[in-house]
Tab-separated table of C-alpha atoms in Angstrom:
chain	number	residue	atom	x	y	z
W	979	UNK	CA	12.626	-3.979	10.876
W	980	UNK	CA	9.878	-6.489	10.049
W	981	UNK	CA	10.192	-8.515	6.838
W	982	UNK	CA	7.136	-10.098	5.200
W	983	UNK	CA	6.766	-12.940	2.704
W	984	UNK	CA	3.516	-13.439	0.785
W	985	UNK	CA	1.981	-16.783	-0.186
W	986	UNK	CA	-1.189	-17.384	-2.195
W	987	UNK	CA	-1.824	-20.819	-0.743
W	988	UNK	CA	-1.063	-22.410	2.603
W	989	UNK	CA	0.374	-25.329	0.648
W	990	UNK	CA	3.069	-22.983	-0.729
W	991	UNK	CA	4.438	-22.067	2.711
W	992	UNK	CA	7.842	-23.606	3.400
W	993	UNK	CA	7.443	-26.669	5.654
W	994	UNK	CA	10.208	-25.342	7.922
W	995	UNK	CA	7.995	-22.339	8.795
W	996	UNK	CA	4.918	-24.346	9.768
W	997	UNK	CA	5.939	-25.283	13.364
W	998	UNK	CA	6.418	-21.585	14.190
W	999	UNK	CA	3.076	-20.676	12.619
W	1000	UNK	CA	1.403	-23.452	14.608
W	1001	UNK	CA	2.843	-21.931	17.785
W	1002	UNK	CA	1.345	-18.554	16.843
W	1003	UNK	CA	-2.018	-20.285	16.312
W	1004	UNK	CA	-1.740	-22.605	19.326
W	1005	UNK	CA	-4.785	-21.139	21.071
W	1006	UNK	CA	-6.858	-21.026	17.875
W	1007	UNK	CA	-6.482	-24.470	16.291
W	1008	UNK	CA	-4.806	-27.773	17.228
W	1009	UNK	CA	-2.621	-27.892	14.122
W	1010	UNK	CA	-1.933	-26.406	10.692
W	1011	UNK	CA	-4.307	-28.870	8.985
W	1012	UNK	CA	-7.294	-26.973	10.391
W	1013	UNK	CA	-6.596	-23.783	8.450
W	1014	UNK	CA	-5.553	-25.777	5.361
W	1015	UNK	CA	-8.954	-27.487	5.359
W	1016	UNK	CA	-10.732	-24.140	5.707
W	1017	UNK	CA	-8.857	-22.803	2.674
W	1018	UNK	CA	-9.363	-25.946	0.596
W	1019	UNK	CA	-13.092	-26.001	1.353
W	1020	UNK	CA	-13.712	-22.358	0.436
W	1021	UNK	CA	-15.327	-21.206	-2.868
W	1022	UNK	CA	-13.014	-21.211	-5.875
W	1023	UNK	CA	-13.703	-17.505	-6.376
W	1024	UNK	CA	-12.114	-16.692	-2.988
W	1025	UNK	CA	-8.448	-15.777	-3.504
W	1026	UNK	CA	-6.154	-15.872	-0.465
W	1027	UNK	CA	-2.917	-14.148	0.416
W	1028	UNK	CA	-1.042	-15.140	3.573
W	1029	UNK	CA	1.535	-12.856	5.171
W	1030	UNK	CA	4.350	-14.534	7.081
W	1031	UNK	CA	6.374	-12.038	9.118
W	1032	UNK	CA	10.020	-12.338	10.172
W	1033	UNK	CA	12.104	-10.370	12.656
W	1034	UNK	CA	15.356	-8.642	11.706
W	1035	UNK	CA	17.648	-11.306	13.149
W	1036	UNK	CA	15.843	-14.619	12.738
W	1037	UNK	CA	14.604	-16.891	9.979
W	1038	UNK	CA	11.541	-18.196	11.821
W	1039	UNK	CA	8.088	-16.576	11.589
W	1040	UNK	CA	7.162	-14.103	14.304
W	1041	UNK	CA	3.759	-13.194	12.857
W	1042	UNK	CA	0.994	-14.420	10.574
W	1043	UNK	CA	-1.799	-12.573	8.750
W	1044	UNK	CA	-4.342	-13.278	6.057
W	1045	UNK	CA	-6.585	-11.568	3.511
W	1046	UNK	CA	-9.261	-13.172	1.362
W	1047	UNK	CA	-10.278	-11.419	-1.857
W	1048	UNK	CA	-13.897	-12.329	-2.561
W	1049	UNK	CA	-15.585	-11.690	-5.899
W	1050	UNK	CA	-18.265	-8.973	-5.739
W	1051	UNK	CA	-21.388	-9.619	-7.881
W	1052	UNK	CA	-20.833	-6.387	-9.790
W	1053	UNK	CA	-24.023	-6.631	-11.873
W	1054	UNK	CA	-25.980	-5.785	-8.717
W	1055	UNK	CA	-24.087	-2.523	-8.115
W	1056	UNK	CA	-23.420	-0.973	-11.542
W	1057	UNK	CA	-24.664	2.567	-12.112
W	1058	UNK	CA	-26.668	3.347	-15.252
W	1059	UNK	CA	-23.584	4.931	-16.837
W	1060	UNK	CA	-21.442	1.872	-16.079
W	1061	UNK	CA	-24.068	-0.401	-17.617
W	1062	UNK	CA	-24.081	1.693	-20.783
W	1063	UNK	CA	-20.274	1.473	-21.039
W	1064	UNK	CA	-20.564	-2.232	-21.838
W	1065	UNK	CA	-17.026	-2.346	-23.269
W	1066	UNK	CA	-15.507	-1.567	-19.876
W	1067	UNK	CA	-15.059	-4.873	-18.050
W	1068	UNK	CA	-13.185	-3.568	-14.995
W	1069	UNK	CA	-16.177	-4.334	-12.812
W	1070	UNK	CA	-15.768	-8.061	-13.481
W	1071	UNK	CA	-12.624	-7.915	-11.322
W	1072	UNK	CA	-14.195	-6.144	-8.345
W	1073	UNK	CA	-13.204	-7.727	-5.029
W	1074	UNK	CA	-13.955	-7.381	-1.362
W	1075	UNK	CA	-10.916	-7.735	0.919
W	1076	UNK	CA	-11.688	-9.748	4.062
W	1077	UNK	CA	-9.007	-9.271	6.697
W	1078	UNK	CA	-8.958	-12.026	9.281
W	1079	UNK	CA	-7.111	-15.167	10.337
W	1080	UNK	CA	-9.130	-18.390	10.138
W	1081	UNK	CA	-12.544	-16.764	10.469
W	1082	UNK	CA	-11.323	-13.723	12.353
W	1083	UNK	CA	-11.437	-15.039	15.906
W	1084	UNK	CA	-8.010	-13.469	16.503
W	1085	UNK	CA	-8.670	-10.510	14.271
W	1086	UNK	CA	-6.451	-9.639	11.332
W	1087	UNK	CA	-3.152	-11.184	12.461
W	1088	UNK	CA	-1.131	-12.831	15.233
W	1089	UNK	CA	2.351	-11.860	16.439
W	1090	UNK	CA	4.810	-12.915	19.087
W	1091	UNK	CA	4.318	-10.531	21.991
W	1092	UNK	CA	7.721	-8.825	21.702
W	1093	UNK	CA	7.032	-7.999	18.037
W	1094	UNK	CA	3.422	-6.977	18.569
W	1095	UNK	CA	3.819	-3.211	18.127
W	1096	UNK	CA	6.120	-3.275	15.095
W	1097	UNK	CA	4.156	-6.162	13.586
W	1098	UNK	CA	0.842	-4.325	13.855
W	1099	UNK	CA	2.420	-1.270	12.224
W	1100	UNK	CA	3.626	-3.429	9.319
W	1101	UNK	CA	0.187	-4.999	8.955
W	1102	UNK	CA	-1.391	-1.537	8.812
W	1103	UNK	CA	0.974	-0.605	5.956
W	1104	UNK	CA	-0.180	-3.687	4.028
W	1105	UNK	CA	-3.845	-2.749	4.516
W	1106	UNK	CA	-3.119	0.792	3.274
W	1107	UNK	CA	-1.469	-0.701	0.155
W	1108	UNK	CA	-4.598	-2.713	-0.641
W	1109	UNK	CA	-6.724	0.420	-0.242
W	1110	UNK	CA	-5.029	1.940	-3.311
W	1111	UNK	CA	-5.932	-0.992	-5.585
W	1112	UNK	CA	-8.699	-0.214	-8.094
W	1113	UNK	CA	-10.127	-3.725	-7.955
W	1114	UNK	CA	-10.718	-3.519	-4.175
W	1115	UNK	CA	-14.159	-1.928	-3.822
W	1116	UNK	CA	-14.919	-3.047	-0.268
W	1117	UNK	CA	-12.980	-4.041	2.838
W	1118	UNK	CA	-14.188	-6.146	5.761
W	1119	UNK	CA	-11.759	-5.865	8.699
W	1120	UNK	CA	-12.077	-8.051	11.800
W	1121	UNK	CA	-10.449	-6.399	14.815
W	1122	UNK	CA	-9.522	-7.959	18.141
W	1123	UNK	CA	-10.821	-5.356	20.582
W	1124	UNK	CA	-8.217	-3.827	22.838
W	1125	UNK	CA	-5.342	-5.031	20.645
W	1126	UNK	CA	-5.984	-4.073	17.015
W	1127	UNK	CA	-7.169	-0.770	15.571
W	1128	UNK	CA	-6.585	-1.081	11.835
W	1129	UNK	CA	-8.351	1.388	9.549
W	1130	UNK	CA	-8.287	2.895	6.052
W	1131	UNK	CA	-6.794	6.268	5.114
W	1132	UNK	CA	-9.424	7.611	2.752
W	1133	UNK	CA	-12.651	5.869	3.727
W	1134	UNK	CA	-15.031	5.816	6.666
W	1135	UNK	CA	-16.743	2.636	7.820
W	1136	UNK	CA	-20.403	2.225	6.896
W	1137	UNK	CA	-21.056	-0.730	9.203
W	1138	UNK	CA	-19.642	-1.969	12.490
W	1139	UNK	CA	-20.885	-4.987	14.388
W	1140	UNK	CA	-19.678	-7.015	17.342
W	1141	UNK	CA	-19.351	-10.697	18.024
W	1142	UNK	CA	-18.055	-12.620	20.995
W	1143	UNK	CA	-15.584	-15.505	20.875
W	1144	UNK	CA	-15.484	-18.250	23.477
W	1145	UNK	CA	-11.932	-18.431	24.731
W	1146	UNK	CA	-10.353	-21.229	26.724
W	1147	UNK	CA	-10.929	-22.451	30.232
W	1148	UNK	CA	-7.553	-22.534	32.026
W	1149	UNK	CA	-6.843	-25.428	34.365
W	1150	UNK	CA	-7.078	-24.080	37.920
W	1151	UNK	CA	-8.028	-27.351	39.617
W	1152	UNK	CA	-6.316	-30.733	39.916
W	1153	UNK	CA	-9.446	-32.810	39.307
W	1154	UNK	CA	-12.907	-32.412	37.843
W	1155	UNK	CA	-14.380	-32.693	41.336
W	1156	UNK	CA	-12.105	-29.868	42.498
W	1157	UNK	CA	-13.207	-27.837	39.487
W	1158	UNK	CA	-16.882	-28.351	40.358
W	1159	UNK	CA	-16.239	-27.322	43.963
W	1160	UNK	CA	-14.938	-23.929	42.751
W	1161	UNK	CA	-18.179	-23.089	40.934
W	1162	UNK	CA	-21.089	-21.242	42.510
W	1163	UNK	CA	-23.296	-23.501	44.649
W	1164	UNK	CA	-26.323	-23.249	42.335
W	1165	UNK	CA	-24.167	-24.164	39.305
W	1166	UNK	CA	-22.648	-27.127	41.194
W	1167	UNK	CA	-26.098	-28.360	42.120
W	1168	UNK	CA	-27.368	-28.020	38.539
W	1169	UNK	CA	-24.432	-29.912	37.005
W	1170	UNK	CA	-24.508	-32.748	39.544
W	1171	UNK	CA	-28.240	-33.137	38.938
W	1172	UNK	CA	-27.616	-33.298	35.162
W	1173	UNK	CA	-25.027	-36.059	35.620
W	1174	UNK	CA	-27.417	-38.068	37.786
W	1175	UNK	CA	-30.233	-37.541	35.305
W	1176	UNK	CA	-28.376	-39.058	32.360
W	1177	UNK	CA	-26.168	-41.645	34.110
W	1178	UNK	CA	-28.239	-42.909	37.058
W	1179	UNK	CA	-31.780	-42.305	35.842
W	1180	UNK	CA	-31.162	-42.269	32.093
W	1181	UNK	CA	-28.911	-45.315	31.833
W	1182	UNK	CA	-26.339	-43.459	29.733
W	1183	UNK	CA	-22.739	-44.663	29.735
W	1184	UNK	CA	-19.715	-42.636	28.701
W	1185	UNK	CA	-16.990	-44.011	26.447
W	1186	UNK	CA	-13.428	-42.988	25.701
W	1187	UNK	CA	-11.838	-44.358	22.512
W	1188	UNK	CA	-8.447	-43.509	21.019
W	1189	UNK	CA	-8.549	-43.593	17.236
W	1190	UNK	CA	-8.787	-45.763	15.221
W	1191	UNK	CA	-11.890	-47.280	16.848
W	1192	UNK	CA	-13.022	-50.798	16.019
W	1193	UNK	CA	-16.513	-52.268	16.568
W	1194	UNK	CA	-18.108	-48.816	16.810
W	1195	UNK	CA	-20.157	-47.119	14.121
W	1196	UNK	CA	-19.802	-43.357	13.722
W	1197	UNK	CA	-21.476	-41.177	11.051
W	1198	UNK	CA	-18.135	-39.976	9.731
W	1199	UNK	CA	-16.299	-41.028	6.589
W	1200	UNK	CA	-13.318	-43.371	6.776
W	1201	UNK	CA	-11.154	-40.559	5.415
W	1202	UNK	CA	-12.272	-38.216	8.195
W	1203	UNK	CA	-11.629	-40.804	10.891
W	1204	UNK	CA	-8.201	-41.602	9.431
W	1205	UNK	CA	-7.295	-37.907	9.429
W	1206	UNK	CA	-8.386	-37.537	13.052
W	1207	UNK	CA	-6.344	-40.606	13.957
W	1208	UNK	CA	-3.262	-38.976	12.400
W	1209	UNK	CA	-3.773	-36.061	14.798
W	1210	UNK	CA	-3.737	-38.354	17.830
W	1211	UNK	CA	-7.417	-37.635	18.437
W	1212	UNK	CA	-9.760	-39.373	20.861
W	1213	UNK	CA	-13.530	-39.874	20.586
W	1214	UNK	CA	-15.598	-39.494	23.761
W	1215	UNK	CA	-19.091	-40.967	23.591
W	1216	UNK	CA	-22.470	-40.945	25.283
W	1217	UNK	CA	-24.034	-44.398	24.811
W	1218	UNK	CA	-27.319	-46.033	25.776
W	1219	UNK	CA	-28.301	-49.617	25.055
W	1220	UNK	CA	-25.411	-49.997	22.594
W	1221	UNK	CA	-26.538	-46.900	20.691
W	1222	UNK	CA	-24.242	-43.861	20.437
W	1223	UNK	CA	-26.262	-40.765	21.320
W	1224	UNK	CA	-23.426	-38.385	20.479
W	1225	UNK	CA	-19.704	-37.879	20.792
W	1226	UNK	CA	-16.927	-35.373	21.292
W	1227	UNK	CA	-13.794	-35.196	19.201
W	1228	UNK	CA	-10.791	-34.440	21.414
W	1229	UNK	CA	-7.649	-33.208	19.654
W	1230	UNK	CA	-4.453	-32.387	21.565
W	1231	UNK	CA	-2.731	-29.167	20.560
W	1232	UNK	CA	0.530	-27.486	21.480
W	1233	UNK	CA	1.695	-26.488	24.960
W	1234	UNK	CA	-1.253	-28.038	26.762
W	1235	UNK	CA	-3.997	-26.537	24.590
W	1236	UNK	CA	-6.696	-29.185	24.170
W	1237	UNK	CA	-9.618	-28.910	21.754
W	1238	UNK	CA	-13.069	-30.515	21.957
W	1239	UNK	CA	-15.838	-30.479	19.358
W	1240	UNK	CA	-19.275	-31.895	20.255
W	1241	UNK	CA	-21.274	-33.961	17.736
W	1242	UNK	CA	-24.774	-34.671	19.111
W	1243	UNK	CA	-26.636	-37.336	17.098
W	1244	UNK	CA	-30.035	-37.023	18.832
W	1245	UNK	CA	-32.935	-34.846	17.640
W	1246	UNK	CA	-32.531	-31.470	19.335
W	1247	UNK	CA	-35.949	-31.217	21.005
W	1248	UNK	CA	-35.907	-34.731	22.407
W	1249	UNK	CA	-32.273	-35.236	23.376
W	1250	UNK	CA	-31.407	-37.366	26.391
W	1251	UNK	CA	-28.003	-35.656	26.643
W	1252	UNK	CA	-28.153	-31.856	26.840
W	1253	UNK	CA	-25.671	-29.508	25.188
W	1254	UNK	CA	-24.360	-28.630	28.630
W	1255	UNK	CA	-23.327	-32.237	29.305
W	1256	UNK	CA	-21.139	-32.320	26.201
W	1257	UNK	CA	-19.249	-29.378	27.660
W	1258	UNK	CA	-19.063	-31.106	31.044
W	1259	UNK	CA	-17.731	-34.337	29.572
W	1260	UNK	CA	-15.058	-32.296	27.788
W	1261	UNK	CA	-14.118	-30.692	31.104
W	1262	UNK	CA	-14.087	-34.075	32.864
W	1263	UNK	CA	-11.645	-35.439	30.279
W	1264	UNK	CA	-9.634	-32.205	30.296
W	1265	UNK	CA	-9.055	-32.339	34.053
W	1266	UNK	CA	-8.087	-36.006	33.775
W	1267	UNK	CA	-5.237	-35.165	31.366
W	1268	UNK	CA	-2.066	-34.166	33.205
W	1269	UNK	CA	-0.564	-32.419	30.178
W	1270	UNK	CA	-3.708	-30.361	29.405
W	1271	UNK	CA	-3.553	-26.690	30.392
W	1272	UNK	CA	-6.340	-24.948	28.457
W	1273	UNK	CA	-9.684	-26.336	27.290
W	1274	UNK	CA	-11.126	-25.031	24.005
W	1275	UNK	CA	-14.596	-25.766	22.582
W	1276	UNK	CA	-15.000	-25.860	18.795
W	1277	UNK	CA	-17.860	-25.883	16.314
W	1278	UNK	CA	-17.211	-26.644	12.673
W	1279	UNK	CA	-13.487	-26.764	13.437
W	1280	UNK	CA	-13.369	-23.187	14.766
W	1281	UNK	CA	-14.001	-21.531	18.110
W	1282	UNK	CA	-17.558	-20.896	19.188
W	1283	UNK	CA	-18.765	-17.379	18.403
W	1284	UNK	CA	-21.909	-15.488	19.411
W	1285	UNK	CA	-23.596	-12.343	18.176
W	1286	UNK	CA	-25.799	-12.156	21.273
W	1287	UNK	CA	-23.923	-11.320	24.463
W	1288	UNK	CA	-26.747	-12.891	26.471
W	1289	UNK	CA	-25.552	-16.356	25.371
W	1290	UNK	CA	-22.193	-15.983	27.131
W	1291	UNK	CA	-23.203	-16.570	30.783
W	1292	UNK	CA	-23.924	-20.231	29.981
W	1293	UNK	CA	-20.160	-20.631	29.485
W	1294	UNK	CA	-18.649	-17.930	31.682
W	1295	UNK	CA	-20.273	-19.313	34.814
W	1296	UNK	CA	-18.363	-22.515	34.079
W	1297	UNK	CA	-15.063	-20.612	33.947
W	1298	UNK	CA	-14.554	-19.982	30.236
W	1299	UNK	CA	-13.038	-16.683	29.116
W	1300	UNK	CA	-14.354	-14.594	26.207
W	1301	UNK	CA	-13.078	-11.897	23.859
W	1302	UNK	CA	-14.769	-9.381	21.603
W	1303	UNK	CA	-14.281	-8.920	17.869
W	1304	UNK	CA	-15.395	-5.828	15.932
W	1305	UNK	CA	-16.178	-6.353	12.268
W	1306	UNK	CA	-15.773	-3.028	10.434
W	1307	UNK	CA	-16.992	-2.728	6.829
W	1308	UNK	CA	-15.978	-0.163	4.199
W	1309	UNK	CA	-17.501	0.098	0.732
W	1310	UNK	CA	-16.989	2.279	-2.347
W	1311	UNK	CA	-20.164	1.038	-4.043
W	1312	UNK	CA	-23.594	2.534	-3.574
W	1313	UNK	CA	-25.894	-0.240	-2.438
W	1314	UNK	CA	-23.151	-2.508	-1.108
W	1315	UNK	CA	-23.824	-1.948	2.581
W	1316	UNK	CA	-23.024	-5.357	4.064
W	1317	UNK	CA	-20.187	-7.823	3.387
W	1318	UNK	CA	-20.642	-10.284	0.542
C-alpha cells in the first residue's frame, strides 16, 4: 500500500524527507535548491501541490510527483450564456492542471524502481481525482514515453506533441583522450580541429576556478555567486587577452552525477568559441573527475530539450543519451486548444 502526503510548497516539506527526494531527482538536478528556485520564480497565480509517496514499511519517500494549477483567462472562453449570467463567478476560479516534475523532463512523477508499478497506479488515482473537480477545465500531462501512460477517464486528448530531452553521457573512458578515441573518426577529427582553432590559432586559454573566485569579473550577481559557492560549484572559463569569452558552471550532484551549464558571453554570430566547445570543455572536466559518473548539460537550470528531432545528432554522436516526452492536452472549453 502506497501512502501519499501533499504539500503546497516545497518549503513545507519536512527537512528529513529532502535527502530521499534528492536521490529520486539525482539525474534531473544537482540538489533540492534547483526545484525550489523554479517554484519561487514562477507566477504568483501558479498554485503547486507536491505529492510525496511512502511505502508501507518505511518513513522515507519512495516517490515524488507534482501538479501546477494555472489560472485560465476565462474571459477569453466564456460562451454568450455565461457572459449574460454575470452573477456567476465560477469561471474566475478556472484552472489548468499541469502534471510534471520540474518542467516535465521525467514526466509526471519519479519512483524508486521497486515501487514503480504501485506508485504509478497511485499517481493515476490522484489524476482521476482532479478530473472530477469543477474548477479544473484543462489538463496538460507530460508523459515519459515507455514508462508512463496516465490518462483521464471521461475526456479524450485534443492535442499531443513530442519533445526530446538530452540525457546524460555515462563515463565509459578513463580520460578525455580515451573518450575521443571511441568516437567516429570524422567526429574525432572535427573536435581536435576545433580545439586547435581556439587554443593554438585563436589564443584562447581555459580556466578552472572553484568558487568563490577573486580577481575575476563575471556578469552574475554576488548573491548568485554565493549560492553557487554553497553548492561546491566550479566555474570553467574560456579567456583571451584577459577577457572572459564565456564560462561553464559545474555543479556536483549525487552518486557521481555532474551538471554543467554553459554561459557564452560573446555575440552569437561572431563567437570565437563555438557552442560545441562548451560541451567539449564540460566533457574534458568530467573525465578529469574521478568521482564523476554521468555528465549532464543544463540550460536555465534544467536539462536541454528539443522539439526538433533533427537537433539530437549533434549530441548523440558525442555519446549523450536521449529520452522522449509526450505532452498530452485535454480541455473542456471550446476555443482552449493549447496549454495556457
